[in-house]
Amino acid sequence: MPDTNTLDPMVLADVLRVASAPDFEQWREQIRRTGGCSNPIHLTGWSVVKDKATGQVLHHTDTGEQPGGRLRVACGNRRASRCEPCAYLYAGDAYRIIRAGLAGDDAIGIREEIRERPRVFLTLTAPSFGRVHNIPDTGACCRCGIHHAKDDPALGTPLDPETYDYAGAVLFNNHAGELWHRFINRLRRELATRAGITQTAFRETARLTFAKVAEFQDRGAIHFHAVIRIDGPDGPDTEPPSWATLDLLTDAIHAVRKHPYVSVTVPATGDQPTRVLRWGKTFDVRPIKAFGTDDVSEGKVAAYVAKYATKAAEATGTLDRRIDELTELDRAHVPEHASRLIRACYDLDPIYPDRKLWAWGHMLGFRGHFLTKSRAYSTTFGERRGVRAEYRAEQQRQTLGLPEPDTTLVLAHWQYAGHGHTPGESALAASIAHDIALNRETAREERQDLPGPRRHQP
């Protein structure tokens, strides 16, 4: 139960209403099965399990028997700002997917020998759009003459907002996906050139695979972190050719970053000049080690990618949803710098109608997916969801005493009936989510205390 001493009286009254209802235990079990989801989807309908041979009804479920006549299922949102329990699950899937492509995973069917492939951790950043408050690596003062604390809200904001290129910043974010595609396409060509083979021969003997995550810097500019690996022509199951070395991959990446092809020209229109968008000067490429204590070991890279897979532009102070009117910025107390970036999206939208800048104003112009990967990198989120669905189905089958699934037929009809919680339900769901998280942490600590060799923990 939540701490009743800290609750608003109206919320407390609703908590007591929900907790005293005769179907409270059913409701709590539903929410527990969602992982404590803060914004569950409500469904109405029924499902029937029949024997395939005889047509006999073995089990029948109807939401009329559920609390409020509804079944609640997890929203599945990846954003931690929207639903922390579902984001935790998404991050876990992301960690498993990324690490499988680095260390292998028997359950997924990726061999441990994949550790021997050439692979690097790459960071591509945005160029400068004007001087901002920062903490120099040298330990010196910021250009403003102040030593900023790490949590200073001034970090990333312009020293002179009036001369900062807000239009250039949101246009860069908007074209970042195209810049990435150009980078990875040019990298394939560069690898073939360095190997002394044609692009056709490259495709027949090797395959470039990657997984990348987007991250917003304090200044609201997007940058990418990527795992890049060279496989054989059919992906993880095939060995790369002998010419595919770590040094060759690293040298090719350095060459690609400077190549003119890896840029996007935005033509002049309206009052906006021609802009040539390209990656910034800050650039980092490092080999990924199987083990170690530095920041580029397999486990740390996977954890880093998983962490940012659940975040978005709201980390800069903007909203985590689409914005209908500029007045929402004042009502939501959006910081000045983020507000100016959003207003730039609004102002530029009619000038570049095909870029849909205002539709993506809450993302400061960025319109791509936060976590993407090439097809052959490892497994997929769909596969991970399928594994959980099969596990839950097997649990239910055993609980209900149903026969093997290949002898039964499931008929179902579900309809959307709303989403979310009442204030009291929300407080109770948060308490359930806290208990689930605490139990997970306790179980993890117990596994770490077990004797004998252990797999790396995130």
Short mmCIF file of C-alpha atoms in Angstrom, two decimals:
data_model
loop_
_atom_site.label_atom_id
_atom_site.label_comp_id
_atom_site.label_asym_id
_atom_site.label_seq_id
_atom_site.Cartn_x
_atom_site.Cartn_y
_atom_site.Cartn_z
CA MET A 1 0.00 0.00 0.00
CA PRO A 2 1.18 3.58 -0.63
CA ASP A 3 2.13 5.86 2.25
CA THR A 4 -1.27 7.32 3.15
CA ASN A 5 0.32 10.15 5.12
CA THR A 6 1.71 11.73 1.94
CA LEU A 7 -1.39 11.43 -0.24
CA ASP A 8 -3.72 14.24 -1.23
CA PRO A 9 -7.08 13.82 0.61
CA MET A 10 -8.95 13.23 -2.66
CA VAL A 11 -6.42 10.64 -3.78
CA LEU A 12 -6.53 8.97 -0.37
CA ALA A 13 -10.32 8.75 -0.56
CA ASP A 14 -10.06 7.05 -3.94
CA VAL A 15 -7.37 4.66 -2.63
CA LEU A 16 -9.71 3.62 0.17
CA ARG A 17 -12.58 3.19 -2.31
CA VAL A 18 -10.52 0.90 -4.56
CA ALA A 19 -8.96 -1.06 -1.69
CA SER A 20 -12.32 -1.71 -0.04
CA ALA A 21 -14.05 -2.91 -3.22
CA PRO A 22 -15.04 -6.60 -3.23
CA ASP A 23 -13.06 -7.22 -6.44
CA PHE A 24 -9.89 -5.47 -5.21
CA GLU A 25 -7.82 -8.67 -5.19
CA GLN A 26 -8.81 -9.35 -8.80
CA TRP A 27 -7.87 -5.77 -9.74
CA ARG A 28 -4.54 -6.01 -7.93
CA GLU A 29 -3.72 -9.28 -9.71
CA GLN A 30 -4.47 -7.62 -13.07
CA ILE A 31 -2.13 -4.73 -12.27
CA ARG A 32 0.54 -7.06 -10.95
CA ARG A 33 0.43 -8.95 -14.26
CA THR A 34 1.02 -5.66 -16.11
CA GLY A 35 4.13 -5.08 -13.99
CA GLY A 36 2.48 -2.12 -12.27
CA CYS A 37 1.89 -0.31 -15.58
CA SER A 38 1.00 3.34 -14.94
CA ASN A 39 -1.28 3.66 -17.99
CA PRO A 40 -2.82 0.24 -18.76
CA ILE A 41 -4.98 -0.42 -21.82
CA HIS A 42 -8.56 -1.47 -21.00
CA LEU A 43 -10.16 -4.23 -23.07
CA THR A 44 -13.63 -5.74 -23.13
CA GLY A 45 -14.49 -9.07 -24.72
CA TRP A 46 -14.09 -12.79 -24.29
CA SER A 47 -11.94 -15.79 -25.13
CA VAL A 48 -12.81 -19.48 -25.41
CA VAL A 49 -10.50 -22.52 -25.43
CA LYS A 50 -11.97 -25.53 -27.26
CA ASP A 51 -10.83 -29.07 -27.89
CA LYS A 52 -9.93 -29.30 -31.58
CA ALA A 53 -11.26 -32.82 -31.99
CA THR A 54 -14.55 -32.66 -30.08
CA GLY A 55 -15.33 -28.94 -29.98
CA GLN A 56 -15.79 -29.15 -26.21
CA VAL A 57 -15.36 -25.84 -24.38
CA LEU A 58 -12.44 -26.32 -21.98
CA HIS A 59 -12.25 -22.77 -20.66
CA HIS A 60 -14.18 -19.53 -21.06
CA THR A 61 -13.13 -16.01 -20.02
CA ASP A 62 -15.39 -12.95 -20.12
CA THR A 63 -14.48 -9.43 -18.99
CA GLY A 64 -17.92 -9.17 -17.40
CA GLU A 65 -16.38 -11.18 -14.58
CA GLN A 66 -13.44 -8.76 -14.21
CA PRO A 67 -13.17 -5.59 -12.07
CA GLY A 68 -15.14 -2.84 -13.76
CA GLY A 69 -16.01 -5.28 -16.55
CA ARG A 70 -12.58 -4.77 -18.11
CA LEU A 71 -9.28 -6.53 -18.64
CA ARG A 72 -6.20 -4.36 -18.12
CA VAL A 73 -3.03 -5.01 -20.11
CA ALA A 74 0.31 -3.19 -20.07
CA CYS A 75 0.64 -0.13 -22.32
CA GLY A 76 4.12 -1.22 -23.49
CA ASN A 77 5.38 2.38 -23.81
CA ARG A 78 9.19 2.58 -24.08
CA ARG A 79 9.44 6.09 -22.54
CA ALA A 80 10.36 6.16 -18.88
CA SER A 81 8.59 9.53 -18.60
CA ARG A 82 5.32 7.88 -19.64
CA CYS A 83 5.46 4.51 -17.90
CA GLU A 84 8.50 3.50 -15.88
CA PRO A 85 7.48 -0.17 -15.40
CA CYS A 86 6.98 -0.74 -19.14
CA ALA A 87 10.14 1.23 -19.95
CA TYR A 88 12.07 -1.03 -17.56
CA LEU A 89 10.88 -4.07 -19.50
CA TYR A 90 11.77 -2.39 -22.82
CA ALA A 91 15.25 -1.54 -21.50
CA GLY A 92 15.70 -5.16 -20.47
CA ASP A 93 14.82 -6.31 -23.97
CA ALA A 94 17.18 -3.71 -25.45
CA TYR A 95 20.01 -4.89 -23.20
CA ARG A 96 19.44 -8.52 -24.19
CA ILE A 97 19.30 -7.66 -27.91
CA ILE A 98 22.42 -5.49 -27.88
CA ARG A 99 24.48 -7.81 -25.71
CA ALA A 100 23.49 -10.86 -27.77
CA GLY A 101 25.07 -9.15 -30.77
CA LEU A 102 28.29 -8.65 -28.79
CA ALA A 103 28.70 -11.74 -26.61
CA GLY A 104 26.33 -14.27 -28.15
CA ASP A 105 23.28 -15.83 -26.54
CA ASP A 106 22.50 -19.56 -26.71
CA ALA A 107 18.80 -18.96 -26.05
CA ILE A 108 18.60 -16.67 -29.06
CA GLY A 109 20.79 -18.86 -31.24
CA ILE A 110 23.81 -16.55 -31.51
CA ARG A 111 27.13 -18.26 -30.87
CA GLU A 112 29.68 -16.91 -28.40
CA GLU A 113 32.27 -16.86 -31.21
CA ILE A 114 30.70 -13.58 -32.31
CA ARG A 115 33.02 -11.96 -29.76
CA GLU A 116 35.88 -12.53 -32.20
CA ARG A 117 34.34 -10.31 -34.89
CA PRO A 118 35.70 -6.82 -35.60
CA ARG A 119 33.36 -4.49 -33.66
CA VAL A 120 33.55 -0.91 -32.41
CA PHE A 121 31.50 1.55 -30.37
CA LEU A 122 31.00 4.75 -32.35
CA THR A 123 29.71 8.16 -31.25
CA LEU A 124 28.61 10.75 -33.83
CA THR A 125 27.65 14.20 -32.57
CA ALA A 126 26.05 17.36 -33.92
CA PRO A 127 28.06 20.38 -35.11
CA SER A 128 28.07 23.70 -33.26
CA PHE A 129 25.15 26.09 -33.66
CA GLY A 130 26.60 28.66 -31.28
CA ARG A 131 28.52 28.79 -28.02
CA VAL A 132 26.82 27.22 -25.01
CA HIS A 133 27.47 26.95 -21.28
CA ASN A 134 29.57 23.85 -20.59
CA ILE A 135 32.07 22.15 -18.32
CA PRO A 136 35.39 22.03 -20.23
CA ASP A 137 37.35 18.76 -20.08
CA THR A 138 40.39 20.76 -18.97
CA GLY A 139 38.68 21.75 -15.73
CA ALA A 140 38.73 25.42 -16.68
CA CYS A 141 35.80 27.78 -16.25
CA CYS A 142 32.99 27.97 -18.78
CA ARG A 143 33.28 30.80 -21.32
CA CYS A 144 30.89 32.70 -19.08
CA GLY A 145 33.53 32.68 -16.33
CA ILE A 146 31.71 30.27 -13.99
CA HIS A 147 32.50 26.73 -12.86
CA HIS A 148 29.13 25.04 -13.50
CA ALA A 149 27.91 22.19 -11.33
CA LYS A 150 26.98 19.01 -13.21
CA ASP A 151 23.29 19.58 -12.51
CA ASP A 152 23.29 23.29 -13.43
CA PRO A 153 20.24 23.92 -15.68
CA ALA A 154 22.32 26.49 -17.58
CA LEU A 155 24.46 23.74 -19.13
CA GLY A 156 23.79 23.42 -22.86
CA THR A 157 21.97 26.74 -23.11
CA PRO A 158 23.43 29.44 -25.41
CA LEU A 159 25.74 32.14 -24.15
CA ASP A 160 23.91 34.44 -26.57
CA PRO A 161 20.44 33.15 -27.49
CA GLU A 162 19.96 35.95 -30.03
CA THR A 163 22.81 34.70 -32.24
CA TYR A 164 22.28 30.95 -31.68
CA ASP A 165 21.28 29.11 -34.87
CA TYR A 166 18.02 27.57 -33.68
CA ALA A 167 16.88 26.92 -37.25
CA GLY A 168 20.08 25.05 -38.04
CA ALA A 169 19.77 23.01 -34.85
CA VAL A 170 16.27 21.70 -35.53
CA LEU A 171 17.04 21.10 -39.22
CA PHE A 172 20.06 19.02 -38.20
CA ASN A 173 17.90 16.97 -35.82
CA ASN A 174 15.34 16.55 -38.57
CA HIS A 175 17.92 15.24 -41.06
CA ALA A 176 19.97 13.15 -38.60
CA GLY A 177 18.43 9.91 -39.85
CA GLU A 178 19.46 10.68 -43.43
CA LEU A 179 22.97 11.57 -42.27
CA TRP A 180 23.20 8.18 -40.57
CA HIS A 181 22.05 6.33 -43.70
CA ARG A 182 24.65 8.17 -45.74
CA PHE A 183 27.31 7.33 -43.15
CA ILE A 184 26.57 3.60 -43.08
CA ASN A 185 26.20 3.37 -46.90
CA ARG A 186 29.52 5.13 -47.42
CA LEU A 187 31.15 2.88 -44.82
CA ARG A 188 30.26 -0.19 -46.90
CA ARG A 189 31.90 1.40 -49.93
CA GLU A 190 34.94 2.44 -47.92
CA LEU A 191 35.41 -1.07 -46.53
CA ALA A 192 35.23 -2.56 -50.03
CA THR A 193 37.76 -0.05 -51.32
CA ARG A 194 40.19 -0.78 -48.48
CA ALA A 195 39.79 -4.52 -49.04
CA GLY A 196 40.53 -4.05 -52.74
CA ILE A 197 37.23 -5.55 -53.89
CA THR A 198 34.08 -4.34 -55.63
CA GLN A 199 30.89 -3.54 -53.75
CA THR A 200 29.29 -6.62 -55.27
CA ALA A 201 32.15 -8.75 -53.97
CA PHE A 202 31.79 -7.10 -50.58
CA ARG A 203 28.12 -8.12 -50.38
CA GLU A 204 29.04 -11.67 -51.37
CA THR A 205 31.74 -12.07 -48.72
CA ALA A 206 30.86 -9.77 -45.81
CA ARG A 207 28.01 -7.98 -44.11
CA LEU A 208 28.07 -4.78 -42.07
CA THR A 209 25.72 -4.97 -39.09
CA PHE A 210 24.91 -2.32 -36.52
CA ALA A 211 22.69 -1.23 -33.66
CA LYS A 212 22.38 2.43 -32.71
CA VAL A 213 20.64 4.58 -30.15
CA ALA A 214 19.90 8.30 -30.27
CA GLU A 215 20.61 10.64 -27.37
CA PHE A 216 19.80 14.31 -26.89
CA GLN A 217 22.62 16.47 -25.61
CA ASP A 218 21.91 19.22 -23.07
CA ARG A 219 21.79 21.74 -25.92
CA GLY A 220 18.95 19.80 -27.57
CA ALA A 221 21.03 18.43 -30.45
CA ILE A 222 20.78 14.76 -31.33
CA HIS A 223 23.76 12.44 -31.49
CA PHE A 224 24.10 8.70 -32.10
CA HIS A 225 25.91 5.89 -30.31
CA ALA A 226 26.37 2.78 -32.44
CA VAL A 227 27.74 -0.74 -32.24
CA ILE A 228 29.20 -1.63 -35.66
CA ARG A 229 30.31 -5.17 -36.51
CA ILE A 230 31.57 -7.04 -39.58
CA ASP A 231 30.08 -10.51 -40.20
CA GLY A 232 30.14 -13.03 -43.00
CA PRO A 233 27.62 -12.59 -45.87
CA ASP A 234 24.74 -14.24 -43.97
CA GLY A 235 25.19 -12.38 -40.70
CA PRO A 236 26.12 -13.78 -37.27
CA ASP A 237 26.13 -17.41 -38.43
CA THR A 238 28.92 -16.89 -40.94
CA GLU A 239 32.55 -15.91 -40.43
CA PRO A 240 33.85 -12.65 -41.92
CA PRO A 241 36.64 -12.80 -44.53
CA SER A 242 40.27 -12.60 -43.47
CA TRP A 243 40.62 -8.98 -44.64
CA ALA A 244 37.92 -7.86 -42.17
CA THR A 245 40.03 -6.61 -39.27
CA LEU A 246 39.45 -4.17 -36.43
CA ASP A 247 42.08 -1.79 -37.82
CA LEU A 248 40.47 -1.80 -41.26
CA LEU A 249 37.05 -1.08 -39.78
CA THR A 250 38.40 1.74 -37.59
CA ASP A 251 40.36 3.35 -40.44
CA ALA A 252 37.34 3.17 -42.73
CA ILE A 253 35.12 4.89 -40.16
CA HIS A 254 37.63 7.74 -39.77
CA ALA A 255 37.71 8.19 -43.55
CA VAL A 256 33.93 8.12 -43.92
CA ARG A 257 33.38 10.84 -41.34
CA LYS A 258 35.29 13.33 -43.52
CA HIS A 259 33.82 12.25 -46.86
CA PRO A 260 31.66 14.84 -48.71
CA TYR A 261 28.99 12.19 -49.36
CA VAL A 262 28.19 12.09 -45.65
CA SER A 263 26.32 15.38 -45.68
CA VAL A 264 22.87 16.67 -46.58
CA THR A 265 22.28 19.94 -48.43
CA VAL A 266 19.14 21.83 -47.46
CA PRO A 267 18.43 24.31 -50.29
CA ALA A 268 17.66 27.97 -49.65
CA THR A 269 13.97 28.75 -49.33
CA GLY A 270 11.99 31.62 -47.89
CA ASP A 271 14.25 33.58 -45.55
CA GLN A 272 16.48 30.56 -44.90
CA PRO A 273 19.92 30.18 -46.56
CA THR A 274 21.36 27.03 -48.08
CA ARG A 275 22.69 24.75 -45.33
CA VAL A 276 25.11 21.84 -45.67
CA LEU A 277 24.45 19.57 -42.69
CA ARG A 278 27.13 17.17 -41.50
CA TRP A 279 28.31 15.47 -38.32
CA GLY A 280 30.20 17.51 -35.75
CA LYS A 281 33.93 17.55 -35.00
CA THR A 282 33.49 15.67 -31.71
CA PHE A 283 33.85 12.04 -32.71
CA ASP A 284 34.78 8.82 -30.93
CA VAL A 285 35.38 5.26 -32.16
CA ARG A 286 36.72 2.57 -29.83
CA PRO A 287 37.04 -1.22 -29.96
CA ILE A 288 34.59 -3.17 -27.78
CA LYS A 289 36.27 -5.57 -25.37
CA ALA A 290 34.78 -8.82 -24.18
CA PHE A 291 35.47 -7.97 -20.54
CA GLY A 292 37.03 -5.11 -18.63
CA THR A 293 36.28 -2.19 -16.40
CA ASP A 294 36.36 0.57 -19.02
CA ASP A 295 33.32 2.10 -20.71
CA VAL A 296 33.49 -0.07 -23.83
CA SER A 297 33.16 -3.58 -22.41
CA GLU A 298 30.27 -5.65 -23.77
CA GLY A 299 28.08 -5.30 -20.70
CA LYS A 300 28.60 -1.57 -20.30
CA VAL A 301 27.94 -0.84 -23.96
CA ALA A 302 24.71 -2.87 -23.85
CA ALA A 303 23.61 -1.15 -20.63
CA TYR A 304 24.43 2.28 -22.06
CA VAL A 305 22.36 1.67 -25.19
CA ALA A 306 19.47 0.23 -23.15
CA LYS A 307 19.49 3.25 -20.85
CA TYR A 308 19.02 5.77 -23.65
CA ALA A 309 16.50 3.59 -25.49
CA THR A 310 13.88 4.64 -22.91
CA LYS A 311 14.59 8.38 -23.10
CA ALA A 312 13.79 11.09 -25.62
CA ALA A 313 13.76 14.88 -25.94
CA GLU A 314 12.01 15.33 -22.59
CA ALA A 315 15.48 15.06 -21.06
CA THR A 316 16.04 18.63 -22.33
CA GLY A 317 12.87 19.92 -20.65
CA THR A 318 10.46 19.63 -23.56
CA LEU A 319 7.19 17.67 -23.52
CA ASP A 320 6.95 13.92 -24.15
CA ARG A 321 3.93 14.25 -26.43
CA ARG A 322 2.92 16.13 -29.55
CA ILE A 323 2.19 19.83 -29.09
CA ASP A 324 -0.97 21.34 -30.51
CA GLU A 325 -0.47 25.01 -29.59
CA LEU A 326 2.51 27.15 -28.60
CA THR A 327 0.62 28.24 -25.49
CA GLU A 328 1.23 24.75 -24.10
CA LEU A 329 4.90 25.65 -23.65
CA ASP A 330 4.09 28.34 -21.10
CA ARG A 331 1.53 26.20 -19.29
CA ALA A 332 4.03 23.34 -19.02
CA HIS A 333 6.87 25.72 -17.98
CA VAL A 334 9.15 24.46 -20.76
CA PRO A 335 12.66 25.96 -20.31
CA GLU A 336 13.55 28.92 -22.54
CA HIS A 337 16.13 27.10 -24.69
CA ALA A 338 13.87 24.10 -25.40
CA SER A 339 10.98 26.49 -26.00
CA ARG A 340 12.99 28.40 -28.62
CA LEU A 341 13.86 25.14 -30.40
CA ILE A 342 10.20 24.14 -30.47
CA ARG A 343 9.19 27.59 -31.75
CA ALA A 344 11.81 27.23 -34.48
CA CYS A 345 10.06 24.01 -35.58
CA TYR A 346 6.77 25.93 -35.67
CA ASP A 347 8.23 28.83 -37.68
CA LEU A 348 10.06 26.60 -40.17
CA ASP A 349 7.18 24.18 -40.77
CA PRO A 350 5.52 26.18 -43.60
CA ILE A 351 8.93 26.80 -45.21
CA TYR A 352 9.85 23.09 -45.28
CA PRO A 353 6.39 21.41 -45.39
CA ASP A 354 7.76 18.00 -46.39
CA ARG A 355 9.91 17.84 -43.24
CA LYS A 356 6.89 17.91 -40.84
CA LEU A 357 8.86 19.96 -38.33
CA TRP A 358 5.88 21.10 -36.26
CA ALA A 359 4.52 17.56 -35.98
CA TRP A 360 7.87 16.67 -34.42
CA GLY A 361 8.30 19.88 -32.44
CA HIS A 362 8.17 17.99 -29.15
CA MET A 363 11.20 16.02 -30.40
CA LEU A 364 12.99 19.26 -31.37
CA GLY A 365 12.61 18.26 -35.01
CA PHE A 366 13.98 14.71 -34.74
CA ARG A 367 11.67 12.24 -36.49
CA GLY A 368 13.52 8.93 -36.28
CA HIS A 369 13.35 5.90 -34.03
CA PHE A 370 15.52 6.03 -30.94
CA LEU A 371 16.81 2.48 -31.12
CA THR A 372 17.39 0.90 -34.53
CA LYS A 373 19.47 -1.99 -35.80
CA SER A 374 20.27 -3.77 -39.00
CA ARG A 375 18.27 -6.92 -39.67
CA ALA A 376 21.08 -9.37 -38.96
CA TYR A 377 22.50 -7.74 -35.83
CA SER A 378 20.79 -10.15 -33.39
CA THR A 379 17.21 -10.88 -32.38
CA THR A 380 14.20 -8.52 -32.39
CA PHE A 381 11.84 -6.90 -29.89
CA GLY A 382 9.02 -8.89 -31.48
CA GLU A 383 10.84 -12.12 -30.70
CA ARG A 384 11.35 -11.04 -27.08
CA ARG A 385 7.63 -10.19 -26.73
CA GLY A 386 6.77 -13.54 -28.29
CA VAL A 387 8.89 -15.39 -25.72
CA ARG A 388 7.05 -13.66 -22.87
CA ALA A 389 3.66 -14.33 -24.47
CA GLU A 390 4.47 -18.03 -24.80
CA TYR A 391 5.65 -18.15 -21.18
CA ARG A 392 2.45 -16.52 -19.92
CA ALA A 393 0.32 -18.82 -22.07
CA GLU A 394 2.11 -21.86 -20.68
CA GLN A 395 1.64 -20.57 -17.13
CA GLN A 396 -2.09 -20.15 -17.74
CA ARG A 397 -2.36 -23.57 -19.39
CA GLN A 398 -0.80 -25.27 -16.39
CA THR A 399 -2.84 -23.24 -13.89
CA LEU A 400 -6.11 -24.13 -15.65
CA GLY A 401 -5.10 -27.73 -16.29
CA LEU A 402 -5.57 -27.42 -20.06
CA PRO A 403 -4.14 -29.96 -22.53
CA GLU A 404 -1.22 -29.29 -24.88
CA PRO A 405 -1.79 -26.23 -27.12
CA ASP A 406 -1.59 -28.22 -30.37
CA THR A 407 -4.79 -30.04 -29.34
CA THR A 408 -6.80 -26.90 -28.57
CA LEU A 409 -8.30 -23.98 -30.48
CA VAL A 410 -8.52 -20.46 -29.01
CA LEU A 411 -11.29 -18.10 -30.15
CA ALA A 412 -11.31 -14.52 -28.88
CA HIS A 413 -12.90 -11.12 -29.43
CA TRP A 414 -11.42 -8.01 -27.77
CA GLN A 415 -12.31 -4.33 -28.05
CA TYR A 416 -10.52 -1.23 -26.84
CA ALA A 417 -12.39 0.34 -23.92
CA GLY A 418 -10.08 3.09 -22.64
CA HIS A 419 -6.84 3.39 -20.73
CA GLY A 420 -5.30 4.69 -17.52
CA HIS A 421 -6.11 4.76 -13.81
CA THR A 422 -8.20 6.78 -11.43
CA PRO A 423 -6.06 8.81 -8.96
CA GLY A 424 -6.38 6.14 -6.28
CA GLU A 425 -5.67 3.30 -8.70
CA SER A 426 -2.59 5.20 -9.91
CA ALA A 427 -1.20 5.43 -6.36
CA LEU A 428 -1.86 1.74 -5.73
CA ALA A 429 -0.33 0.74 -9.09
CA ALA A 430 2.80 2.75 -8.27
CA SER A 431 3.06 0.86 -4.98
CA ILE A 432 2.72 -2.47 -6.82
CA ALA A 433 5.37 -1.41 -9.34
CA HIS A 434 7.71 -0.45 -6.47
CA ASP A 435 7.25 -3.86 -4.84
CA ILE A 436 7.93 -5.64 -8.15
CA ALA A 437 11.09 -3.60 -8.71
CA LEU A 438 12.24 -4.30 -5.15
CA ASN A 439 11.69 -8.04 -5.61
CA ARG A 440 13.67 -7.95 -8.88
CA GLU A 441 16.58 -6.21 -7.20
CA THR A 442 16.54 -8.65 -4.29
CA ALA A 443 16.51 -11.61 -6.67
CA ARG A 444 19.42 -10.11 -8.63
CA GLU A 445 21.49 -9.64 -5.47
CA GLU A 446 20.78 -13.23 -4.45
CA ARG A 447 21.96 -14.50 -7.85
CA GLN A 448 25.16 -12.50 -7.51
CA ASP A 449 25.83 -14.07 -4.09
CA LEU A 450 25.59 -17.62 -5.44
CA PRO A 451 28.92 -19.50 -5.55
CA GLY A 452 30.57 -20.46 -8.83
CA PRO A 453 31.00 -18.63 -12.15
CA ARG A 454 28.42 -16.02 -13.08
CA ARG A 455 27.47 -14.36 -16.30
CA HIS A 456 28.06 -10.61 -16.49
CA GLN A 457 25.19 -8.66 -14.90
CA PRO A 458 23.96 -5.36 -16.37
#
